[in-house]
Coordinates of C-alpha atoms and ligand atoms in Angstrom, one line a residue:
Chain G
M294 CA 134.8 56.3 70.9
E295 CA 136.3 59.2 69.1
E296 CA 136.1 62.4 70.9
K297 CA 134.6 65.2 69.0
E298 CA 135.7 68.6 69.4
I299 CA 133.0 71.1 69.9
I300 CA 133.8 74.4 68.3
P301 CA 131.8 77.2 70.0
V302 CA 130.0 79.4 67.5
P303 CA 131.0 83.1 68.1
D304 CA 128.3 85.0 69.8
E305 CA 127.5 87.4 66.9
Q306 CA 126.9 84.4 64.6
Q307 CA 124.4 82.6 66.8
E308 CA 120.9 82.5 65.4
Y309 CA 117.9 80.9 66.8
V310 CA 115.4 79.9 64.1
I311 CA 111.8 79.3 65.1
N312 CA 108.6 78.7 63.2
M313 CA 105.8 81.2 63.7
G314 CA 102.8 79.5 62.3
P315 CA 101.3 77.8 60.4
Q316 CA 98.9 77.7 63.3
H317 CA 99.6 81.0 65.1
P318 CA 96.8 83.3 66.1
S319 CA 98.5 86.4 65.0
T320 CA 99.2 85.3 61.5
H321 CA 95.4 85.3 60.9
G322 CA 95.5 82.2 58.8
V323 CA 97.7 79.4 57.8
L324 CA 100.9 81.4 57.2
R325 CA 104.2 80.1 58.3
L326 CA 107.0 82.5 59.1
L327 CA 110.5 81.1 59.5
V328 CA 111.9 83.7 61.9
S329 CA 115.7 83.9 62.7
L330 CA 116.2 85.5 66.0
K331 CA 119.2 86.9 67.9
G332 CA 117.9 87.1 71.4
E333 CA 114.7 88.9 70.9
M334 CA 115.7 90.7 67.8
V335 CA 114.4 89.6 64.4
K336 CA 117.2 89.0 62.0
N337 CA 115.4 87.5 59.1
I338 CA 111.9 86.4 58.2
Q339 CA 111.2 83.8 55.5
P340 CA 107.5 83.5 54.8
H341 CA 106.4 80.1 53.6
V342 CA 103.1 80.2 51.8
G343 CA 101.0 77.5 50.2
Y344 CA 99.5 75.7 53.2
I345 CA 96.0 76.4 52.0
H346 CA 96.7 76.7 48.3
S347 CA 93.3 76.1 46.7
G348 CA 94.3 76.4 43.1
I349 CA 91.6 79.0 42.4
E350 CA 93.4 80.3 39.3
K351 CA 93.6 76.9 37.8
M352 CA 90.0 76.0 38.7
C353 CA 88.9 79.1 36.9
E354 CA 90.1 77.6 33.7
S355 CA 87.4 75.0 33.9
M356 CA 84.6 77.3 34.9
T357 CA 82.3 79.6 33.0
Y358 CA 82.5 83.3 33.7
T359 CA 79.4 83.2 35.9
Q360 CA 80.8 80.3 37.9
I361 CA 84.1 82.1 38.6
I362 CA 82.3 84.5 40.9
H363 CA 81.8 81.9 43.6
L364 CA 85.5 81.2 43.6
T365 CA 86.7 84.8 43.9
D366 CA 84.4 85.1 46.9
R367 CA 86.6 82.7 48.6
M368 CA 89.9 84.3 47.7
D369 CA 89.9 87.3 49.9
Y370 CA 86.8 86.3 51.9
I371 CA 86.7 89.6 53.8
S372 CA 86.3 91.7 50.8
A373 CA 84.4 89.1 48.7
H374 CA 82.1 91.6 47.1
I375 CA 84.9 93.7 45.6
N376 CA 86.7 90.6 44.2
N377 CA 83.5 89.6 42.5
E378 CA 83.1 93.1 41.1
A379 CA 86.6 92.9 39.6
V380 CA 85.7 89.8 37.6
C381 CA 82.3 91.2 36.5
L382 CA 83.8 94.5 35.4
N383 CA 86.4 92.6 33.4
V384 CA 83.8 90.5 31.7
E385 CA 81.6 93.5 31.0
K386 CA 84.5 95.4 29.6
A387 CA 85.4 92.6 27.3
L388 CA 81.8 92.2 26.0
E389 CA 81.4 96.0 25.9
V390 CA 78.0 95.9 27.6
D391 CA 76.5 99.0 29.1
I392 CA 75.8 98.6 32.8
P393 CA 72.7 100.5 34.2
D394 CA 73.5 103.3 36.6
R395 CA 71.5 101.5 39.3
V396 CA 73.9 98.6 39.2
K397 CA 76.9 100.9 39.4
V398 CA 75.6 102.8 42.4
I399 CA 74.6 99.7 44.3
R400 CA 77.9 98.0 43.6
T401 CA 79.7 101.0 44.9
I402 CA 77.6 101.2 48.1
M403 CA 78.2 97.5 48.6
S404 CA 81.9 97.8 48.0
E405 CA 82.2 100.5 50.6
L406 CA 80.2 98.5 53.1
T407 CA 82.6 95.7 52.4
R408 CA 85.5 97.9 53.0
L409 CA 83.9 99.2 56.2
Q410 CA 83.3 95.7 57.6
S411 CA 86.8 94.6 56.6
H412 CA 88.4 97.5 58.4
Q413 CA 86.2 96.9 61.4
L414 CA 87.3 93.3 61.6
W415 CA 90.9 94.4 61.0
W416 CA 90.6 96.9 63.9
A417 CA 89.2 94.2 66.1
C418 CA 92.0 91.8 65.3
F419 CA 94.7 94.4 65.5
G420 CA 93.6 95.4 68.9
M421 CA 93.6 91.8 70.0
D422 CA 97.1 91.2 68.6
L423 CA 98.4 94.0 70.7
G424 CA 96.6 92.8 73.8
G425 CA 93.3 94.8 73.8
L426 CA 90.8 92.0 73.8
T427 CA 87.9 94.5 74.3
C428 CA 88.5 95.8 70.8
F429 CA 87.7 92.4 69.4
F430 CA 84.2 92.3 70.9
Y431 CA 83.4 95.9 69.9
G432 CA 84.7 95.5 66.4
L433 CA 82.7 92.4 65.8
R434 CA 79.6 93.9 67.3
D435 CA 79.6 96.7 64.7
R436 CA 80.6 94.4 61.9
E437 CA 77.6 92.3 62.7
K438 CA 75.3 95.2 61.7
I439 CA 76.8 95.3 58.2
L440 CA 76.7 91.5 57.8
D441 CA 73.0 91.7 58.6
I442 CA 72.6 94.2 55.8
F443 CA 74.4 91.8 53.5
E444 CA 72.4 88.9 54.7
E445 CA 69.1 90.6 54.0
T446 CA 70.0 91.7 50.5
C447 CA 72.4 89.1 49.2
G448 CA 71.5 86.0 51.3
G449 CA 75.0 85.5 52.4
R450 CA 77.0 87.2 55.2
M451 CA 80.7 87.1 54.1
I452 CA 80.5 85.0 51.0
V453 CA 77.9 87.2 49.3
S454 CA 78.0 86.1 45.6
Y455 CA 75.9 89.2 44.8
N456 CA 77.5 90.2 41.6
C457 CA 77.1 88.5 38.3
P458 CA 78.4 89.5 34.9
G459 CA 75.9 92.0 33.7
G460 CA 74.7 93.3 37.0
L461 CA 73.5 91.9 40.3
M462 CA 71.9 88.6 41.2
Y463 CA 68.8 90.2 42.7
D464 CA 67.6 93.7 43.4
I465 CA 68.3 95.3 46.7
H466 CA 65.9 94.5 49.6
P467 CA 63.3 97.1 50.3
N468 CA 64.8 97.7 53.7
F469 CA 68.3 98.2 52.3
Q470 CA 68.4 102.0 52.2
K471 CA 66.9 102.4 55.6
R472 CA 69.2 99.9 57.2
V473 CA 72.3 101.4 55.6
K474 CA 71.3 104.9 56.8
D475 CA 70.6 103.6 60.3
F476 CA 74.0 102.0 60.3
I477 CA 75.8 105.1 59.2
K478 CA 74.1 107.1 61.8
Y479 CA 75.0 104.6 64.4
F480 CA 78.6 104.1 63.3
R481 CA 79.3 107.8 63.2
K482 CA 78.7 107.8 66.9
I483 CA 80.7 104.7 67.5
L484 CA 83.8 105.4 65.5
P485 CA 85.1 108.0 68.0
E486 CA 84.9 105.4 70.6
Y487 CA 87.4 103.3 68.7
D488 CA 89.8 106.3 68.9
Q489 CA 89.2 106.7 72.7
L490 CA 89.8 103.0 73.2
L491 CA 92.8 102.4 71.1
T492 CA 94.1 105.3 69.0
G493 CA 94.9 107.5 72.0
N494 CA 96.1 104.7 74.2
V495 CA 99.6 105.3 75.5
I496 CA 100.6 101.6 75.4
F497 CA 99.4 101.4 71.9
H498 CA 101.4 104.4 70.9
E499 CA 104.6 102.9 72.4
R500 CA 104.1 99.7 70.5
T501 CA 103.3 101.1 67.1
K502 CA 104.9 104.6 66.6
G503 CA 108.1 104.3 64.7
I504 CA 107.8 100.6 64.3
G505 CA 108.2 98.9 61.0
K506 CA 108.9 102.0 58.9
L507 CA 108.2 101.6 55.2
T508 CA 109.5 104.3 52.9
K509 CA 107.6 105.5 49.8
E510 CA 110.4 104.2 47.5
D511 CA 110.2 100.7 49.1
A512 CA 106.4 100.7 49.0
I513 CA 106.6 101.3 45.2
S514 CA 109.3 98.8 44.5
F515 CA 107.7 96.1 46.5
G516 CA 104.3 96.9 45.0
V517 CA 102.7 97.5 48.4
T518 CA 99.2 99.0 47.8
G519 CA 96.1 99.8 49.8
P520 CA 96.1 101.6 53.1
T521 CA 99.5 100.1 53.8
G522 CA 101.1 101.8 50.8
R523 CA 99.1 105.0 51.3
A524 CA 100.4 105.3 54.8
S525 CA 103.9 105.5 53.3
G526 CA 102.8 108.3 50.9
F527 CA 102.3 106.1 47.8
S528 CA 99.2 107.4 46.1
C529 CA 97.7 104.2 44.8
D530 CA 94.0 104.4 45.3
I531 CA 92.5 102.9 42.2
R532 CA 89.2 104.5 43.1
K533 CA 90.8 107.9 42.4
H534 CA 93.2 107.1 39.6
E535 CA 91.1 104.8 37.5
P536 CA 87.5 105.2 38.7
Y537 CA 85.3 102.3 38.1
S538 CA 81.5 101.8 38.9
A539 CA 80.2 105.0 40.5
Y540 CA 83.4 106.3 42.0
D541 CA 83.7 109.1 39.5
R542 CA 80.5 110.7 40.7
V543 CA 81.4 110.9 44.4
Q544 CA 83.7 113.2 46.4
F545 CA 86.2 111.6 48.7
K546 CA 89.7 112.1 49.9
E547 CA 92.5 109.7 49.3
I548 CA 94.1 109.2 52.7
L549 CA 97.8 109.8 52.5
F550 CA 100.5 109.9 55.2
T551 CA 104.2 110.1 54.8
E552 CA 105.4 108.4 58.0
G553 CA 104.8 104.8 56.9
D554 CA 105.1 103.3 60.4
T555 CA 102.7 100.9 62.0
F556 CA 100.7 103.6 63.7
H557 CA 100.0 105.5 60.5
R558 CA 99.0 102.3 58.7
Y559 CA 96.5 102.1 61.6
V560 CA 95.3 105.7 61.3
A561 CA 95.0 105.3 57.5
R562 CA 92.4 102.6 57.9
I563 CA 90.5 104.5 60.6
E564 CA 90.4 107.5 58.3
E565 CA 89.3 105.3 55.4
M566 CA 86.3 104.2 57.4
W567 CA 85.2 107.9 57.7
E568 CA 85.7 108.3 53.9
S569 CA 83.7 105.1 53.2
M570 CA 80.8 106.5 55.2
N571 CA 81.0 109.7 53.3
I572 CA 80.8 107.8 50.0
I573 CA 77.9 105.8 51.1
E574 CA 76.0 108.8 52.3
Q575 CA 76.4 110.6 49.0
L576 CA 75.0 107.6 47.1
I577 CA 72.4 106.0 49.3
D578 CA 69.7 108.5 48.7
N579 CA 70.1 108.7 45.0
I580 CA 70.1 105.1 43.8
P581 CA 68.7 105.6 40.2
E582 CA 65.7 103.6 39.1
G583 CA 66.2 101.0 36.5
Q584 CA 67.1 97.4 36.0
F585 CA 69.3 95.6 38.4
A586 CA 70.9 93.5 35.6
V587 CA 71.2 93.5 31.9
K588 CA 70.1 90.4 30.2
M589 CA 73.2 88.3 29.2
K590 CA 73.4 85.3 27.1
P591 CA 73.0 82.1 29.1
V592 CA 76.6 81.1 28.0
I593 CA 79.0 84.0 28.1
K594 CA 81.8 83.8 25.6
L595 CA 84.5 86.5 25.6
P596 CA 86.0 87.5 22.3
E597 CA 89.5 86.3 21.9
G598 CA 92.0 88.5 23.6
E599 CA 93.5 89.6 26.9
Y600 CA 91.6 91.7 29.5
Y601 CA 92.7 93.3 32.6
Q602 CA 90.7 95.1 35.3
R603 CA 91.9 96.7 38.5
V604 CA 89.9 97.4 41.6
E605 CA 90.7 98.7 45.1
T606 CA 89.9 96.1 47.7
A607 CA 90.1 96.8 51.4
R608 CA 93.7 95.6 51.3
G609 CA 95.0 97.1 48.1
E610 CA 95.0 96.7 44.4
L611 CA 93.4 93.6 43.0
G612 CA 94.0 92.9 39.3
V613 CA 92.2 90.3 37.3
F614 CA 93.8 89.3 34.1
V615 CA 91.9 87.0 31.7
I616 CA 93.1 85.5 28.5
S617 CA 90.2 84.2 26.4
D618 CA 90.4 82.0 23.4
G619 CA 86.8 82.6 22.5
N620 CA 85.4 79.6 24.5
K621 CA 83.0 79.6 27.3
N622 CA 85.9 79.0 29.8
P623 CA 88.8 81.4 30.1
F624 CA 92.1 80.1 28.8
R625 CA 94.0 81.6 31.7
V626 CA 93.1 83.7 34.7
K627 CA 95.6 85.5 36.9
F628 CA 94.8 87.4 40.0
R629 CA 97.2 90.1 41.1
S630 CA 96.4 89.9 44.7
P631 CA 97.3 92.7 47.1
N632 CA 98.2 90.5 50.0
F633 CA 100.9 88.7 48.2
S634 CA 102.9 91.9 47.5
N635 CA 102.1 93.2 51.0
L636 CA 103.5 90.1 52.6
S637 CA 106.7 90.4 50.5
V638 CA 107.6 93.6 52.4
L639 CA 107.4 92.0 55.8
N640 CA 111.0 90.8 56.0
H641 CA 112.2 94.2 54.9
I642 CA 110.3 96.3 57.5
A643 CA 110.4 93.9 60.5
K644 CA 114.2 93.3 60.4
G645 CA 115.9 94.6 63.5
F646 CA 112.7 94.9 65.6
K647 CA 111.7 92.7 68.5
I648 CA 109.6 89.6 68.0
A649 CA 106.6 91.3 69.7
D650 CA 106.8 94.1 67.1
L651 CA 106.6 91.5 64.4
V652 CA 103.1 90.7 65.6
A653 CA 102.2 94.4 65.4
I654 CA 103.8 94.9 62.0
G655 CA 102.2 91.7 60.6
G656 CA 98.8 92.9 62.0
S657 CA 99.2 96.3 60.4
L658 CA 99.7 94.7 57.0
D659 CA 96.2 93.1 57.3
L660 CA 97.0 89.9 55.6
I661 CA 94.4 87.5 54.4
I662 CA 96.1 84.2 53.6
P663 CA 93.7 82.6 51.1
D664 CA 94.3 85.6 48.9
I665 CA 98.0 84.8 49.0
D666 CA 97.5 81.1 48.3
R667 CA 94.9 81.5 45.6
Chain X
M242 CA 114.3 120.2 85.5
R243 CA 112.5 120.4 82.2
S244 CA 113.1 116.7 81.6
I245 CA 111.5 115.8 84.9
I246 CA 108.4 117.9 84.1
N247 CA 108.2 116.2 80.7
Y248 CA 108.5 112.9 82.3
L249 CA 105.7 113.6 84.8
K250 CA 103.6 115.0 82.0
E251 CA 104.1 111.9 80.0
I252 CA 103.0 109.8 82.9
I253 CA 99.9 111.9 83.6
L254 CA 98.9 112.0 79.9
G255 CA 99.5 108.2 79.6
V256 CA 97.3 107.5 82.6
W257 CA 94.7 109.9 81.2
S258 CA 94.6 108.0 77.9
L259 CA 94.1 104.8 79.7
L260 CA 91.3 106.3 81.8
K261 CA 89.6 107.5 78.6
G262 CA 89.6 104.0 77.2
M263 CA 88.3 102.7 80.5
K264 CA 85.4 105.2 80.4
V265 CA 84.2 103.5 77.2
T266 CA 84.4 100.0 78.6
G267 CA 83.0 101.1 81.9
S268 CA 80.0 102.7 80.2
Y269 CA 79.3 99.4 78.5
F270 CA 79.6 97.6 81.8
F271 CA 76.4 99.4 82.9
R272 CA 74.5 98.9 79.7
P273 CA 75.4 95.4 78.6
G274 CA 72.4 95.1 76.3
T275 CA 74.0 97.3 73.7
I276 CA 77.0 95.0 73.1
I277 CA 75.1 91.8 72.6
T278 CA 74.7 90.7 69.0
Q279 CA 72.9 87.4 69.2
K280 CA 72.1 85.1 72.2
Y281 CA 72.2 82.2 69.8
P282 CA 71.5 78.9 71.4
S283 CA 69.0 80.4 73.8
N284 CA 67.1 82.4 71.2
R285 CA 66.8 79.4 68.9
K286 CA 63.0 79.2 69.2
D287 CA 62.2 82.7 68.0
L288 CA 65.2 83.2 65.7
V289 CA 64.0 84.3 62.3
M290 CA 66.4 84.3 59.5
F291 CA 66.1 86.8 56.6
D292 CA 63.9 85.5 53.8
R293 CA 66.7 85.7 51.3
F294 CA 69.1 83.7 53.5
K295 CA 70.7 80.9 51.6
G296 CA 70.4 78.0 54.0
E297 CA 70.1 75.0 51.7
V298 CA 68.5 74.3 48.3
V299 CA 65.0 72.8 48.5
M300 CA 62.3 72.0 46.0
P301 CA 59.0 73.4 47.2
H302 CA 56.1 70.9 46.8
N303 CA 52.5 71.9 47.0
E304 CA 49.9 70.1 49.1
K305 CA 49.1 67.6 46.3
N306 CA 52.8 66.6 46.4
E307 CA 53.6 68.3 43.1
H308 CA 56.7 70.1 42.2
K309 CA 57.8 72.2 39.2
C310 CA 60.9 70.4 38.2
T311 CA 60.9 69.1 34.6
G312 CA 64.2 67.3 34.8
C313 CA 65.8 69.6 32.2
G314 CA 69.2 69.4 33.8
I315 CA 70.0 73.1 33.5
C316 CA 70.8 73.4 37.2
E317 CA 73.2 70.5 37.0
L318 CA 74.9 72.2 34.1
N319 CA 75.2 75.5 36.0
C320 CA 76.3 74.2 39.3
P321 CA 80.1 75.0 39.6
N322 CA 81.1 71.9 41.6
G323 CA 78.8 69.0 40.8
T324 CA 76.6 69.4 43.8
I325 CA 73.5 68.5 41.8
E326 CA 72.9 65.3 39.9
I327 CA 69.8 64.8 37.8
I328 CA 68.6 61.3 37.2
S329 CA 65.8 61.5 34.7
K330 CA 63.4 58.9 33.4
T331 CA 61.1 58.7 30.4
I332 CA 57.4 58.6 31.1
I333 CA 54.5 58.2 28.8
T334 CA 52.0 61.0 29.0
E335 CA 48.2 60.5 28.8
D336 CA 48.2 61.2 25.1
G337 CA 50.8 58.5 24.5
K338 CA 53.8 60.7 24.0
K339 CA 57.2 60.0 25.5
K340 CA 58.5 62.6 27.8
R341 CA 61.5 63.3 30.0
A342 CA 60.8 63.6 33.7
I343 CA 62.7 63.8 36.9
D344 CA 63.4 60.6 38.7
K345 CA 65.8 61.8 41.3
H346 CA 67.1 65.3 41.9
I347 CA 70.2 64.6 44.0
Y348 CA 71.6 67.4 46.0
R349 CA 74.8 67.1 48.0
L350 CA 74.6 69.6 50.8
G351 CA 78.2 69.0 51.9
M352 CA 79.5 70.3 48.6
C353 CA 77.2 73.2 48.0
T354 CA 78.8 76.6 48.0
F355 CA 75.5 78.5 48.1
C356 CA 76.2 80.5 45.0
A357 CA 72.5 80.5 44.0
L358 CA 73.2 79.8 40.3
C359 CA 70.9 76.7 40.3
V360 CA 68.0 78.7 41.9
K361 CA 68.5 81.6 39.6
T362 CA 68.8 79.7 36.3
C363 CA 66.1 77.1 36.8
P364 CA 63.7 77.9 33.9
S365 CA 60.6 76.7 35.8
N366 CA 61.5 78.2 39.2
A367 CA 61.5 74.7 40.8
L368 CA 64.2 75.4 43.3
A369 CA 64.4 77.8 46.3
F370 CA 66.5 78.4 49.4
S371 CA 65.3 77.4 52.8
Q372 CA 66.3 79.3 55.9
K373 CA 67.6 76.3 57.8
F374 CA 71.1 76.8 58.8
E375 CA 71.8 74.1 61.4
H376 CA 73.2 71.5 59.1
A377 CA 75.3 69.4 61.4
V378 CA 74.7 65.7 61.2
F379 CA 76.5 62.6 62.6
N380 CA 76.7 60.7 59.3
R381 CA 78.0 62.2 56.1
A382 CA 75.6 60.2 54.0
L383 CA 72.7 62.2 55.5
L384 CA 74.0 65.2 53.6
I385 CA 73.1 63.6 50.3
K386 CA 69.5 64.5 49.7
T387 CA 66.9 63.8 47.2
L388 CA 65.0 67.0 46.6
N389 CA 61.9 65.6 44.9
K390 CA 59.7 63.8 47.4
P391 CA 58.8 60.2 46.9
G392 CA 55.8 59.8 44.7
S393 CA 55.8 63.4 43.7
Q394 CA 54.6 64.6 40.3
L395 CA 55.1 67.5 38.0
M396 CA 52.7 70.3 38.6
K397 CA 50.0 70.7 36.0
G398 CA 50.8 73.4 33.5
V399 CA 54.5 73.4 33.9
E400 CA 56.4 72.5 30.8
Ligands
SF4_103 S1 65.4 72.0 39.1 FE1 64.9 73.4 37.4 S2 66.8 73.5 36.2 FE2 67.0 71.7 37.6 S3 66.3 70.0 36.4 FE3 64.5 70.7 37.5 S4 63.5 72.2 36.1 FE4 65.6 71.8 35.3
SF4_104 S1 73.8 76.8 45.2 FE1 75.5 76.7 43.7 S2 76.8 75.1 44.5 FE2 74.8 74.9 45.6 S3 73.7 73.4 44.3 FE3 73.1 75.5 43.6 S4 74.5 75.9 41.9 FE4 75.4 74.1 43.0

C-alpha cells in the first residue's frame, strides 16, 4: 500500500464546521445554521432556509382575496392579526372602499394586543435561551391572558383569522373592552417584574451588553427593521411614518436607541410593550359605534394593477405586493417579510463572538421561521 | 485601591440584582395560585370553552332531525383547501317539482384550517362551530365526517 503523506493544516487555517439546527431549541423553528468555528469563536455563519417552505406566495395565486387571509395567518403565526391586516388594507386600498372608524380602531387595538403577546413570548423564549427558565413560565402566563381575549372575540388563539377584506369577521365580544382593560391594569403591575427578573440581572448584562453590535448604516443596508433596527437608531416604524388604520389618532413614542447591541434590542422590545399599552388605553374607551364590516361583493376582483401596503408587525416591516390582472385570484403575491432581512444580518453581527453569544444574538433578532420560508 | 473598590462594588451590585430577581420568584413560591393558567387534564369536566371558539364545523339539527342545508355548495366553493365536499341529489317535492337537496355534506376535519369562511358565507346559516377541541383519534378515516345526520331532512321554510 502506498503511504500517504499527511500534511498538517496550519493552526490559523483550521476550521470546525458544525450544524446548528434544523432541530435546535434556540433557533425557534426549523432553521439550519452552518457555523464555522475556530475553537469557540464563530468565524462564519451560513443560514440554510427552506426546511419548512410552505409555498404560501404561490398558493395565494390560486386563492381568492378572502381566502388569502387564512394563509397569511400561518406565515408569521405570532403576529397573525397584523399579517391579515396588511392583506386587507391592500385589498381595500385597491378597491378604494371606505372602512368604518369602528373597524380601524378595533384593528389597531387587536394589532397592539398581538404585538404585546408576541413580545411576551419573545421575552419568555429569550430568557430561556440565556438560561432563565423562570422567564418562560411567567411570559407564557401573561400571554395566556391575551390569548383568552383573542379566543373570546375571534374564536382562535394564535391563528385568529379575524380580519376580512372590508372589515372584521364578527363584531367584538361584549366582554372585550372590560377584559382588555383588566389586562392592561394587570400587566402594568407585572411588567416591572420582568425588569427585576431579567433586565437588571448581572449575568444577563454580561451576556448581552456589547454583544452583536449592529450599526445604523448596516441596519439600513441589510434592511433590518422592527425593534431590531430601531435599537440601532434606524427610525423605521411604519406606524409613525405611514400611519395606517387608527395609528394617526394616537400618541406614542417611537422607541429608538443608538447602541444596537443585544441588550438594547431587548430593552427596545420591553419599551415597546409599554407603548403598546399606551396605545390600547387611548383607544379602548372610544371605540366608535358603527358597522364592523362594509358589505363587499361575494367575489372580490381587484382592478388591474399593482398594489403595495406596508405594516409594522411585531418583528418589523411587512410588505404585501399584489399584482392583479382583474381576475378573482391575484396574478402574483409577494410578501416582504421582516424576518428574512433580519436573518441576513446574523452572519455580519455574530462573527467573532463565541458560540454561546450566537444563541443570544439569534434570540434577540426574534426570528420566526415560517415567515422566512413563506 | 480604586479598582479594588470598584471590583467589590460590582460584586455586591451583581449579587443584589440576583437577589432582586429571587424576590420575585420567591414571592410566587408562596402564592402558587397566581402562576397557574389551566390545570388542563384535571379540569376537563368543568372546562367551558368560549362560545365563539372554533372547535370543529358542525351542522346543527333540531329535535325532528331537520337541518337547514339546501345543498347549494357555496361553502364548498369558499373553503380554501377542499375540506368540504357536497354530494347533492335531486328530490321530487310534494308538488311534483324537481329540486336539488343535500345527500352528503362531507367534512374532512384533518384538513380544516378553521378559517370560518364556510360558516360565515352559508346563505341559510346551516353551519356552526362546536366547542369540542379534543380531536385526536386512532384512525385517520374517523376524521372524515358526514355532517348531515342519516335520515335528516331540510327544515320547513328554508329555501
Ligand atoms: S352548508 Fe350552507 S353553504 Fe354549504 S351547501 Fe349547505 S346551505 Fe349551502
Ligand atoms: S373552516 Fe375554513 S377550512 Fe374549515 S371547512 Fe370551513 S371554510 Fe373550509
